[in-house]
Amino acid sequence: MALTEKLADATEALITAYPAPQGEGKWATDARSNALATLRENGAPTRRDEYWKFTNPSTLIGTASSAAIMHAEEKPVFDDIDKLLVVFVDGVYRADLSDDLTIEGAAIETLQDAMAKDIHWAKDVYGVLEANGQSPVSRPLAALNTATATEGLVIHVTGKVSKPVAIRYVRQNTDTDVMVHHAVKLEEGADITVLENGPAAARFNSCLEVDVADTASFHHARAQGRDHERCAATHMFARLGKESSFKSFTLTVNGALTRNEAVIEFTGDDAMASVSGACAGDGAFHHDDTVFITHDAVNCESRQVFKKVLRNGATGVFQGKILVQQIAQKTDGYQIAQGLLLDDDSNFLAKPELEIYADDVICSHGSTVGAVDETALFYLTSRGVPKAEAQDMLVLAFMDEGIQEIEDEAIADDIRERLGAWVERRRD
Amino acid sequence: MLKITNLKASLEEEDKQILKGIDLEIGEGEVHAIMGPNGSGKSTTSYVLSGKGGYVVDEGSATLDGVDLLDMEPEERAAAGLFLAFQYPVEIPGVGNMTFLRTAVNSQRKARGEEELNAAEFLKLVREKAKSLKIDADMLKRPVNVGFSGGEKKRNEILQMAMLEPKMCILDETDSGLDVDAMKLVAEGVNALRDGKRSFLVITHYQRLLDHIKPDVVHIMSAGKIIKTGGPELALEVEHNGYADLLNEVA
């Protein structure tokens, strides 16, 4: 069988594995059929694709693992933060466990409710940003998500929302294969913080599309759940207007396979975006951050800051691209991805890319990989700090540059606490 | 207090002996100075005593109040009362100076079976000590030594020393990179810790630090050995005549 036929078969198998939603409004049906067409055109991901070289997509598209062990969290991340809580159990929205969705400055609906309507503002966001993000690099699992996801939130932000909307993914069954899709539209000057936490499912596919209008601000922090054998493919698509800002941070501890994609496009001048993350992996852990930032406007700043601590054969992957179009003068692009290997068995694979067509830009990128700094370790121990504790301090310090990208101190401190506990649990 | 007997040590990576038989005894409350040309093994002595990796002890012993230092981990040596003020204090981005100090102080207290200081007690103590060293609140909040000037780094070393209250302090070229005023400030900090019990080993190239921290005994080191021992006048002799005469004298 020819390669193309094989791929077509794999793609059809993927499509048939997920039932097509029925009885939805016209806009939803259109969005889904567009996504299906994209998926058929690009095909399911394979190891031969350039951006899947470091991460094997087969576990993300084959039969979902049924044995993924569930981890009981003592206390959910962001629990102490004043928030509007929205709970999904095994990928299904649960009104009984969630706060009332009414909040000043935003209209929050479930995706299901929005899709039932014939006309909805979400038609300008849902599947639209995702479709924009399909070139030059295809993202088949995102297209699949758009085509089939029935759970999620659609949030229309018109003002400054006083507290974060915190989405909590609870996992109850072992063999869950879950898809969630959120669409957020911020009007001019609007401001919202969205938090996500929890393991969601044995296999999780999520999409978050964020349309940030001029002068609006979107803040996002998430903690991917601690279930050891879970796997996840997440996608973020953002479009940024003039003088807007977008900040997203991801904490990942545990999980067998995590692929986090972020696709950001600057369409208005003087905007800023930051995509950052800290991950800590032990053993069977593969973590992939794939970021694509397009500067298509003047004087925008983008930052990518990723820190990965790896031990016992864990693997960290970073693929980050900054594309600066010809009109995007005065672009300031910063990209750093660093791996801290706590032993010789772990791996950090990095592929930083810059593609620049404008001549008046500052773009810097750095990828480093190394072990714990012996000189710093000696300095700390010479002051009486026990070696294990000193190493923990250095590991946390290493990840802190990523955490510093979070604007809200309470959120940042919650993340620090989680990482501190992780590090402490794994003392030699 | 500190007793070093026939200490011989080599670099781990290359088969090169740096210390070739050091004998040194520092009594309670005494201040000793080690002077010597570059490459004579002064800094190596401080590293081997404090337990830095990369060195192998070939022979000899070093004890602090009768306890064998060379068998211990660096943190155990610190808890036993040894302190090394680094020639080049290490910058540690991401670790707050306060957090570091408090962890260090409480780790040592814990190791010695003493009660740990709570946040309020610690804060009070550190503010008091920092004030006399002209270390402001901002320096305490910043990451360890990051963005500190040469003088600030050395003052930070002395602050750590003041907080940890060691029995035996080794100062490795604490005067390097300091202007006259900064050196005075550091020396004052050190002198404030001289209480008749605490002992000091001051490693330096130059006599001028010893104008401010007056030693009881001065040792001249060369090629991994102490070649001459005398009073403070020995430091003055070096200042006037350099090391050449002394080296010839011994040869």
XYZ file of C-alpha atoms in Angstrom:
679
model
C 0.000 0.000 0.000
C 1.322 3.408 -0.862
C 2.272 5.762 1.927
C -0.426 8.261 1.069
C -3.128 5.600 1.141
C -1.859 4.383 4.486
C -2.040 7.889 5.818
C -5.533 8.378 4.439
C -6.620 5.166 6.147
C -5.106 6.276 9.429
C -6.862 9.617 9.123
C -10.247 8.005 8.409
C -9.726 5.635 11.319
C -9.067 8.631 13.545
C -12.204 10.401 12.335
C -14.449 7.385 12.783
C -13.086 6.797 16.282
C -14.890 9.924 17.413
C -18.617 10.216 16.807
C -19.766 13.207 14.781
C -21.939 15.489 16.918
C -25.559 15.710 15.770
C -28.299 18.322 15.839
C -26.146 21.391 16.295
C -26.647 24.924 14.978
C -25.541 25.897 11.531
C -22.417 27.767 12.579
C -21.235 24.761 14.543
C -21.917 22.338 11.714
C -19.960 24.581 9.352
C -17.015 24.870 11.741
C -16.936 21.103 12.127
C -17.051 20.312 8.444
C -14.266 22.823 7.756
C -12.112 21.197 10.405
C -12.805 17.731 9.004
C -11.788 18.898 5.554
C -8.539 20.287 6.989
C -7.864 17.063 8.809
C -8.480 14.987 5.688
C -6.231 17.262 3.668
C -3.323 17.251 6.123
C -3.710 13.731 7.425
C -3.112 12.267 10.866
C 0.243 13.078 12.429
C 3.056 10.642 11.784
C 6.622 10.335 12.976
C 7.741 11.478 9.529
C 6.303 14.957 10.029
C 8.985 17.491 10.826
C 7.333 18.649 14.035
C 6.661 15.120 15.270
C 10.239 13.930 14.976
C 10.958 14.188 18.679
C 7.557 13.032 19.901
C 5.809 9.898 18.761
C 2.165 10.752 17.992
C 0.971 7.130 17.961
C -0.151 7.099 21.609
C -2.130 10.249 20.914
C -4.088 8.728 18.034
C -4.264 4.986 18.650
C -6.403 3.270 21.235
C -6.352 5.204 24.465
C -4.404 3.688 27.301
C -6.799 2.150 29.777
C -4.497 1.569 32.663
C -3.427 5.081 33.427
C -3.087 5.321 37.176
C -5.036 8.048 38.849
C -3.283 10.313 41.248
C -5.166 11.615 44.231
C -4.197 15.241 44.699
C -4.103 16.345 48.340
C -5.371 19.740 47.355
C -6.043 20.959 43.817
C -3.723 23.608 42.443
C -5.192 27.150 42.635
C -7.544 25.982 45.400
C -6.710 28.928 47.645
C -7.228 31.508 44.943
C -10.497 33.440 44.855
C -12.094 32.229 41.653
C -15.129 31.265 39.655
C -14.824 27.490 39.579
C -15.948 25.425 36.604
C -15.658 21.668 36.944
C -15.439 19.064 34.216
C -15.572 15.430 35.314
C -14.107 13.031 32.777
C -14.425 15.839 30.273
C -18.087 16.586 30.965
C -19.248 19.927 32.371
C -20.877 19.548 35.775
C -23.161 22.402 36.763
C -23.730 20.780 40.163
C -20.030 20.989 41.029
C -19.397 24.363 39.409
C -20.034 27.901 40.564
C -22.778 29.895 38.898
C -21.379 31.046 35.569
C -22.550 34.620 36.017
C -19.783 37.138 36.493
C -19.431 40.814 35.800
C -17.451 41.624 32.675
C -17.942 38.290 30.939
C -20.639 36.019 29.570
C -19.783 32.383 30.081
C -21.642 29.568 28.379
C -20.972 25.929 27.825
C -19.856 24.925 24.375
C -22.871 22.644 24.111
C -25.299 25.510 24.697
C -23.478 27.724 22.223
C -23.428 25.028 19.576
C -27.136 24.417 19.882
C -27.791 27.956 18.695
C -28.018 28.821 15.034
C -26.272 32.153 15.402
C -23.520 32.757 17.892
C -20.550 35.128 18.236
C -18.333 32.093 18.743
C -18.459 31.457 14.994
C -15.727 34.126 14.653
C -13.422 32.339 17.056
C -14.276 28.650 17.315
C -12.244 26.762 14.724
C -11.244 30.033 13.098
C -8.045 30.699 15.003
C -7.309 27.003 14.887
C -7.727 27.024 11.087
C -5.356 30.020 10.836
C -2.843 28.056 12.827
C -2.881 25.108 10.401
C -0.326 26.684 8.116
C 2.541 26.564 7.550
C 2.556 23.673 10.019
C -0.482 21.416 10.215
C -1.961 20.530 13.596
C -4.198 17.532 12.894
C -5.152 16.807 16.498
C -6.453 20.359 16.848
C -8.542 19.967 13.703
C -9.883 16.697 15.082
C -10.765 18.509 18.285
C -12.632 21.276 16.465
C -14.508 18.684 14.432
C -15.669 16.558 17.336
C -15.367 18.237 20.767
C -18.712 18.895 22.445
C -17.471 20.008 25.843
C -15.852 23.270 26.850
C -16.603 26.883 27.561
C -17.219 29.870 25.362
C -16.399 33.106 27.126
C -17.201 36.544 25.837
C -15.215 39.096 27.807
C -16.421 42.657 27.649
C -14.845 44.203 30.733
C -12.408 43.583 33.503
C -13.319 40.309 35.159
C -12.682 40.592 38.885
C -11.603 37.025 39.556
C -10.082 34.195 37.572
C -12.275 31.664 35.798
C -10.755 28.433 37.041
C -11.426 25.298 35.053
C -10.832 22.126 36.991
C -10.582 18.800 35.199
C -11.461 15.927 37.469
C -10.821 12.402 36.383
C -13.025 9.647 37.751
C -12.678 6.750 35.338
C -9.462 5.130 34.305
C -9.959 4.706 30.569
C -11.152 8.115 29.524
C -10.444 9.694 26.172
C -11.529 13.273 26.479
C -11.766 16.277 24.217
C -12.409 19.802 25.413
C -12.540 23.005 23.425
C -12.713 26.537 24.812
C -13.230 29.712 22.812
C -12.559 33.080 24.405
C -13.231 36.426 22.822
C -11.968 39.582 24.528
C -13.400 42.909 23.466
C -11.347 46.120 23.507
C -9.813 46.806 26.912
C -11.215 43.610 28.435
C -9.185 41.647 30.938
C -9.549 38.072 32.171
C -7.529 35.362 33.849
C -8.258 31.747 32.965
C -6.822 28.951 35.076
C -6.828 25.264 34.243
C -5.785 22.379 36.402
C -6.203 18.669 36.780
C -5.410 15.493 34.896
C -8.645 15.526 32.834
C -8.365 12.030 31.401
C -6.185 9.089 30.522
C -5.926 10.806 27.185
C -6.745 14.454 26.854
C -7.019 16.615 23.765
C -7.696 20.278 24.398
C -8.016 23.420 22.368
C -8.062 26.938 23.704
C -8.724 29.675 21.177
C -8.290 33.240 22.364
C -9.129 36.283 20.317
C -7.615 39.294 22.066
C -8.926 42.617 20.757
C -7.015 45.902 20.917
C -5.766 46.855 24.407
C -7.259 43.716 25.971
C -5.311 41.389 28.293
C -5.536 37.646 28.627
C -3.771 35.807 31.454
C -3.584 32.061 31.579
C -1.967 29.629 33.973
C -2.438 25.926 34.085
C -1.193 22.940 35.999
C -1.407 19.687 34.115
C -2.432 16.920 36.473
C -0.106 14.573 38.229
C -1.440 11.228 36.947
C 1.635 9.302 35.926
C 0.469 7.559 32.787
C -1.881 10.144 31.386
C -1.170 11.621 27.989
C -2.267 14.909 26.560
C -2.162 16.958 23.405
C -3.084 20.551 24.108
C -3.360 23.454 21.725
C -3.554 27.164 22.263
C -4.332 29.542 19.452
C -4.218 33.272 20.061
C -4.692 36.289 17.876
C -3.511 39.586 19.311
C -4.791 43.041 18.446
C -3.109 46.402 18.949
C -1.550 47.024 22.393
C -3.008 43.806 23.716
C -1.300 41.251 25.864
C -1.396 37.493 26.202
C 0.395 35.564 28.902
C 0.288 31.837 29.388
C 2.199 29.627 31.807
C 2.062 25.846 32.105
C 3.260 23.687 34.963
C 3.712 20.015 34.211
C 4.721 17.372 36.685
C 4.242 13.722 35.765
C 2.301 12.413 32.796
C 3.690 9.866 30.345
C 3.297 12.082 27.315
C 2.416 15.733 27.024
C 2.460 17.767 23.864
C 1.649 21.425 24.403
C 1.301 23.493 21.268
C 0.958 27.257 21.245
C 0.301 29.249 18.106
C 0.332 33.004 18.550
C -0.210 35.635 15.921
C 0.345 39.364 16.306
C -2.065 41.219 14.057
C -1.986 44.641 15.797
C 1.005 46.834 16.660
C 2.609 47.258 20.113
C 1.267 44.033 21.585
C 3.027 41.562 23.848
C 2.831 37.809 24.331
C 4.533 35.462 26.710
C 4.342 31.681 26.578
C 6.215 29.956 29.335
C 6.409 26.751 31.243
C 8.172 24.735 33.885
C 8.121 20.992 33.882
C 9.576 18.391 36.144
C 9.757 14.827 34.932
C 10.855 11.610 36.529
C 11.150 8.342 34.635
C 8.515 7.609 31.973
C 7.926 11.238 31.144
C 7.950 12.868 27.750
C 7.160 16.543 27.598
C 7.012 18.544 24.402
C 6.500 22.287 24.045
C 5.920 23.303 20.450
C 5.485 27.024 19.941
C 4.935 29.059 16.812
C 4.837 32.830 17.077
C 4.116 34.989 14.046
C 4.906 38.687 14.149
C 2.728 40.339 11.536
C 2.611 43.820 13.115
C 5.028 46.522 14.230
C 6.765 46.794 17.606
C 5.448 43.662 19.283
C 7.260 41.735 21.964
C 7.148 37.975 22.304
C 8.700 35.841 24.999
C 9.125 32.086 25.239
C 10.620 30.834 28.491
C 10.716 27.090 29.104
C 12.465 25.226 31.880
C 12.596 21.463 32.142
C 14.008 19.413 34.990
C 14.490 15.801 34.000
C 15.619 12.656 35.767
C 15.605 8.867 35.467
C 15.354 8.829 31.702
C 12.743 11.566 31.294
C 12.671 13.442 27.994
C 12.025 17.118 27.376
C 11.379 18.572 23.937
C 11.237 22.173 22.836
C 10.381 23.319 19.335
C 9.998 27.053 19.227
C 9.705 29.267 16.233
C 9.582 33.002 15.794
C 8.447 34.108 12.348
C 8.906 37.814 11.699
C 7.071 39.025 8.604
C 8.460 41.823 6.491
C 6.185 44.483 7.932
C 6.951 43.526 11.529
C 9.703 46.058 12.188
C 10.839 46.733 15.772
C 9.955 43.189 16.757
C 11.464 42.056 20.030
C 11.516 38.284 20.172
C 12.995 36.422 23.097
C 13.224 32.700 23.371
C 14.942 30.553 25.949
C 14.600 26.830 26.558
C 16.716 25.097 29.138
C 17.010 21.571 30.353
C 18.432 20.595 33.714
C 19.398 16.948 33.702
C 19.683 15.362 37.109
C 21.336 12.248 35.704
C 22.945 10.854 32.555
C 19.832 8.953 31.410
C 17.625 11.944 30.719
C 17.308 13.870 27.486
C 16.551 17.370 26.403
C 15.914 17.981 22.706
C 15.593 21.533 21.485
C 14.916 23.028 18.099
C 14.837 26.810 18.218
C 13.950 28.492 14.928
C 14.020 32.089 13.797
C 12.680 33.140 10.419
C 13.036 36.870 9.931
C 12.018 38.987 6.953
C 12.147 42.430 8.600
C 15.475 44.193 9.060
C 14.970 46.230 12.224
C 14.312 43.557 14.825
C 15.829 42.101 17.973
C 15.456 38.356 18.234
C 17.394 36.237 20.650
C 17.230 32.583 21.394
C 19.094 30.314 23.703
C 18.902 26.620 24.409
C 21.052 25.085 27.052
C 21.262 21.772 28.756
C 23.314 20.953 31.791
C 23.620 19.444 35.212
C 23.328 21.108 38.593
C 26.044 23.745 39.020
C 28.698 22.204 41.299
C 30.121 25.567 42.309
C 26.749 26.835 43.479
C 26.119 23.502 45.203
C 29.391 23.800 47.108
C 28.616 27.386 48.064
C 25.284 26.361 49.575
C 26.612 23.273 51.347
C 29.616 25.182 52.709
C 27.060 27.301 54.553
C 25.583 24.246 56.176
C 22.695 23.527 53.818
C 22.482 19.718 53.389
C 23.322 18.608 49.862
C 19.859 17.283 48.987
C 18.238 20.495 50.139
C 20.842 22.588 48.345
C 20.169 20.714 45.127
C 16.432 21.296 45.560
C 17.044 25.003 46.002
C 19.026 25.091 42.765
C 16.409 23.063 40.887
C 13.665 25.430 42.002
C 15.822 28.439 41.221
C 16.335 27.046 37.729
C 12.596 26.824 37.124
C 11.880 30.183 38.651
C 12.716 32.139 35.510
C 9.724 30.454 33.910
C 7.478 31.119 36.903
C 8.497 34.769 36.933
C 6.584 35.148 33.677
C 3.376 34.864 35.719
C 2.127 38.311 36.647
C -0.074 37.361 39.587
C 2.071 36.671 42.656
C -0.497 34.456 44.382
C -0.720 32.211 41.346
C 3.056 32.173 40.975
C 3.507 31.241 44.633
C 0.995 28.408 44.345
C 3.024 27.028 41.438
C 6.251 27.441 43.425
C 4.743 25.521 46.317
C 3.740 22.639 44.023
C 7.157 22.427 42.480
C 8.781 22.624 45.885
C 6.738 19.651 47.032
C 7.574 17.705 43.867
C 11.255 18.319 44.305
C 11.168 17.375 47.949
C 9.340 14.110 47.261
C 12.124 13.092 44.926
C 15.137 13.662 47.090
C 17.994 11.276 46.530
C 41.017 24.978 67.569
C 42.247 24.096 64.056
C 45.075 21.641 63.707
C 46.516 20.725 60.341
C 49.171 18.040 60.227
C 51.292 17.185 57.200
C 48.387 17.858 54.858
C 49.035 16.761 51.292
C 46.393 17.146 48.613
C 46.152 16.797 44.828
C 43.823 17.813 42.066
C 41.466 14.950 41.307
C 41.462 15.436 37.533
C 45.212 15.627 37.036
C 47.816 13.853 39.020
C 49.217 17.052 40.467
C 49.968 17.604 44.118
C 49.227 21.147 45.267
C 49.613 20.889 49.014
C 52.852 19.222 49.939
C 52.720 18.885 53.682
C 51.086 21.721 55.578
C 51.487 21.991 59.316
C 49.479 24.637 61.061
C 47.896 25.054 64.449
C 45.548 27.885 65.317
C 44.563 28.346 68.939
C 41.299 29.621 70.334
C 40.779 33.307 69.606
C 43.866 33.594 67.440
C 44.147 35.295 64.096
C 46.578 33.756 61.666
C 47.436 35.060 58.226
C 48.740 33.062 55.287
C 50.564 35.041 52.648
C 52.338 33.816 49.592
C 52.808 34.251 45.875
C 50.250 33.131 43.294
C 49.960 29.393 42.919
C 51.469 28.594 46.300
C 48.365 26.689 47.422
C 46.686 29.244 49.711
C 43.223 28.958 48.209
C 43.594 25.213 47.805
C 44.191 24.982 51.542
C 40.876 26.733 52.157
C 39.040 24.502 49.665
C 40.450 21.273 51.046
C 39.544 22.344 54.569
C 35.983 23.259 53.623
C 35.430 20.181 51.455
C 35.171 21.455 47.898
C 35.029 18.685 45.303
C 37.877 18.069 42.876
C 40.619 17.548 45.444
C 42.043 14.371 46.889
C 43.716 14.300 50.268
C 46.848 12.179 49.878
C 48.105 12.345 53.413
C 47.799 14.134 56.701
C 44.927 15.362 58.824
C 42.929 18.418 59.738
C 40.863 18.606 62.902
C 38.581 21.215 64.389
C 38.446 20.915 68.167
C 39.722 17.400 67.767
C 37.087 16.387 65.213
C 38.356 15.101 61.878
C 37.244 17.588 59.223
C 38.434 15.746 56.147
C 35.987 12.888 56.592
C 32.942 15.145 56.642
C 30.654 16.591 53.975
C 30.904 20.355 53.492
C 27.615 20.935 55.346
C 28.851 18.862 58.284
C 32.034 20.899 58.449
C 29.930 24.041 58.470
C 27.755 22.713 61.271
C 30.925 21.796 63.160
C 31.818 25.479 63.077
C 33.954 26.016 60.000
C 33.268 28.917 57.677
C 34.919 29.895 54.423
C 34.480 33.431 53.107
C 34.872 32.918 49.363
C 37.304 34.821 47.212
C 34.636 34.801 44.503
C 31.214 34.551 46.155
C 28.890 32.598 43.861
C 25.890 34.225 42.173
C 22.764 32.090 42.455
C 19.880 33.472 40.377
C 16.484 32.397 41.630
C 17.510 31.857 45.258
C 16.650 34.792 47.507
C 19.399 35.975 49.817
C 17.076 35.860 52.839
C 15.798 32.377 52.046
C 19.371 31.208 51.632
C 20.518 32.755 54.914
C 17.596 31.395 56.873
C 17.969 27.908 55.393
C 21.677 27.949 56.200
C 21.240 29.196 59.759
C 18.466 26.739 60.543
C 20.178 23.787 58.826
C 23.179 24.312 61.068
C 21.071 24.719 64.165
C 19.181 21.559 63.297
C 22.399 19.629 62.674
C 23.650 20.709 66.091
C 20.383 19.758 67.761
C 19.471 23.368 68.491
C 16.071 24.928 68.047
C 15.454 26.573 64.663
C 14.838 30.304 64.496
C 11.342 31.327 63.555
C 10.737 33.923 60.863
C 10.408 36.839 63.271
C 13.495 35.966 65.290
C 15.489 35.468 62.162
C 14.359 38.736 60.615
C 15.257 40.695 63.710
C 18.695 39.149 63.861
C 19.489 39.597 60.197
C 18.376 43.234 60.166
C 20.567 44.008 63.136
C 23.639 42.369 61.614
C 22.999 43.743 58.146
C 22.767 47.278 59.461
C 26.269 47.293 60.887
C 27.591 46.032 57.532
C 25.603 48.690 55.658
C 23.621 46.013 53.837
C 20.208 47.391 52.958
C 16.879 45.593 52.761
C 17.049 45.527 48.982
C 20.280 43.521 49.008
C 18.674 41.009 51.324
C 15.706 40.590 49.022
C 17.703 40.074 45.857
C 18.894 36.688 44.657
C 22.147 35.557 46.264
C 24.970 37.830 45.052
C 23.208 38.542 41.743
C 23.957 42.067 40.581
C 26.036 42.752 43.703
C 29.175 44.848 43.343
C 32.500 43.352 44.444
C 32.230 45.142 47.766
C 28.620 44.060 48.298
C 29.518 40.438 47.666
C 32.258 40.516 50.281
C 30.027 42.270 52.799
C 27.431 39.601 52.128
C 30.046 36.959 52.997
C 30.727 38.682 56.289
C 26.992 38.910 56.964
C 26.706 35.150 56.488
C 29.624 34.714 58.844
C 27.978 36.945 61.426
C 24.694 35.039 61.132
C 26.251 31.579 61.282
C 28.604 32.398 64.163
C 31.270 29.846 63.283
C 34.168 28.897 65.547
C 36.746 28.983 62.832
C 36.630 31.443 59.947
C 38.749 31.204 56.851
C 38.868 34.353 54.758
C 40.116 33.636 51.253
C 41.482 36.840 49.733
C 38.618 38.803 51.120
C 40.466 42.001 50.178
C 40.605 41.192 46.460
C 38.534 43.528 44.351
C 37.855 45.938 47.218
C 38.623 49.623 47.397
C 40.038 51.071 50.614
C 36.670 52.043 52.091
C 35.059 48.724 51.278
C 38.026 46.921 52.769
C 37.708 48.925 55.991
C 34.026 48.090 56.226
C 34.693 44.383 55.730
C 37.553 44.467 58.252
C 35.316 46.169 60.789
C 32.777 43.439 60.267
C 35.411 40.806 60.890
C 36.836 42.590 63.925
C 33.364 42.818 65.436
C 33.336 39.011 65.404
C 36.630 38.729 67.275
C 35.539 37.778 70.748
C 38.624 36.061 72.083
C 37.226 32.623 71.284
C 36.576 32.661 67.560
C 39.632 31.965 65.434
C 40.512 33.289 62.008
C 42.691 32.260 59.127
C 43.180 35.197 56.785
C 44.513 34.369 53.346
C 45.853 37.348 51.462
C 48.412 38.556 48.958
C 48.853 41.920 50.536
C 49.777 43.285 53.888
C 47.209 46.103 53.771
C 44.286 43.930 54.893
C 46.378 42.989 57.900
C 46.563 46.673 58.881
C 42.864 46.381 59.550
C 42.618 42.791 60.743
C 45.655 42.479 62.955
C 47.066 38.933 62.966
C 48.790 37.221 65.840
C 50.775 34.949 63.559
C 51.818 35.260 59.919
C 52.744 32.297 57.727
C 54.425 32.466 54.375
C 53.413 29.764 51.960
C 55.214 28.678 48.840
C 54.925 25.650 46.574
C 52.421 23.917 48.827
C 54.296 24.356 52.093
C 54.556 26.870 54.870
C 58.116 28.079 54.579
C 58.245 30.638 57.346
C 56.199 31.628 60.367
C 56.495 34.799 62.395
C 54.701 37.728 63.936
C 52.950 40.646 62.184
C 56.369 42.034 61.240
C 56.712 39.215 58.698
C 53.842 40.700 56.713
C 55.572 44.074 56.676
C 58.755 42.465 55.468
C 56.875 40.936 52.530
C 55.268 44.267 51.785
C 58.701 45.930 51.556
C 60.822 43.260 49.963
C 58.376 40.990 48.151
C 58.533 37.211 48.364
C 61.796 36.777 46.450
C 64.095 37.315 49.439
C 62.121 34.942 51.611
C 62.060 32.262 48.952
C 65.837 32.569 48.466
C 66.382 32.481 52.201
C 64.591 29.164 52.467
C 66.206 27.734 49.365
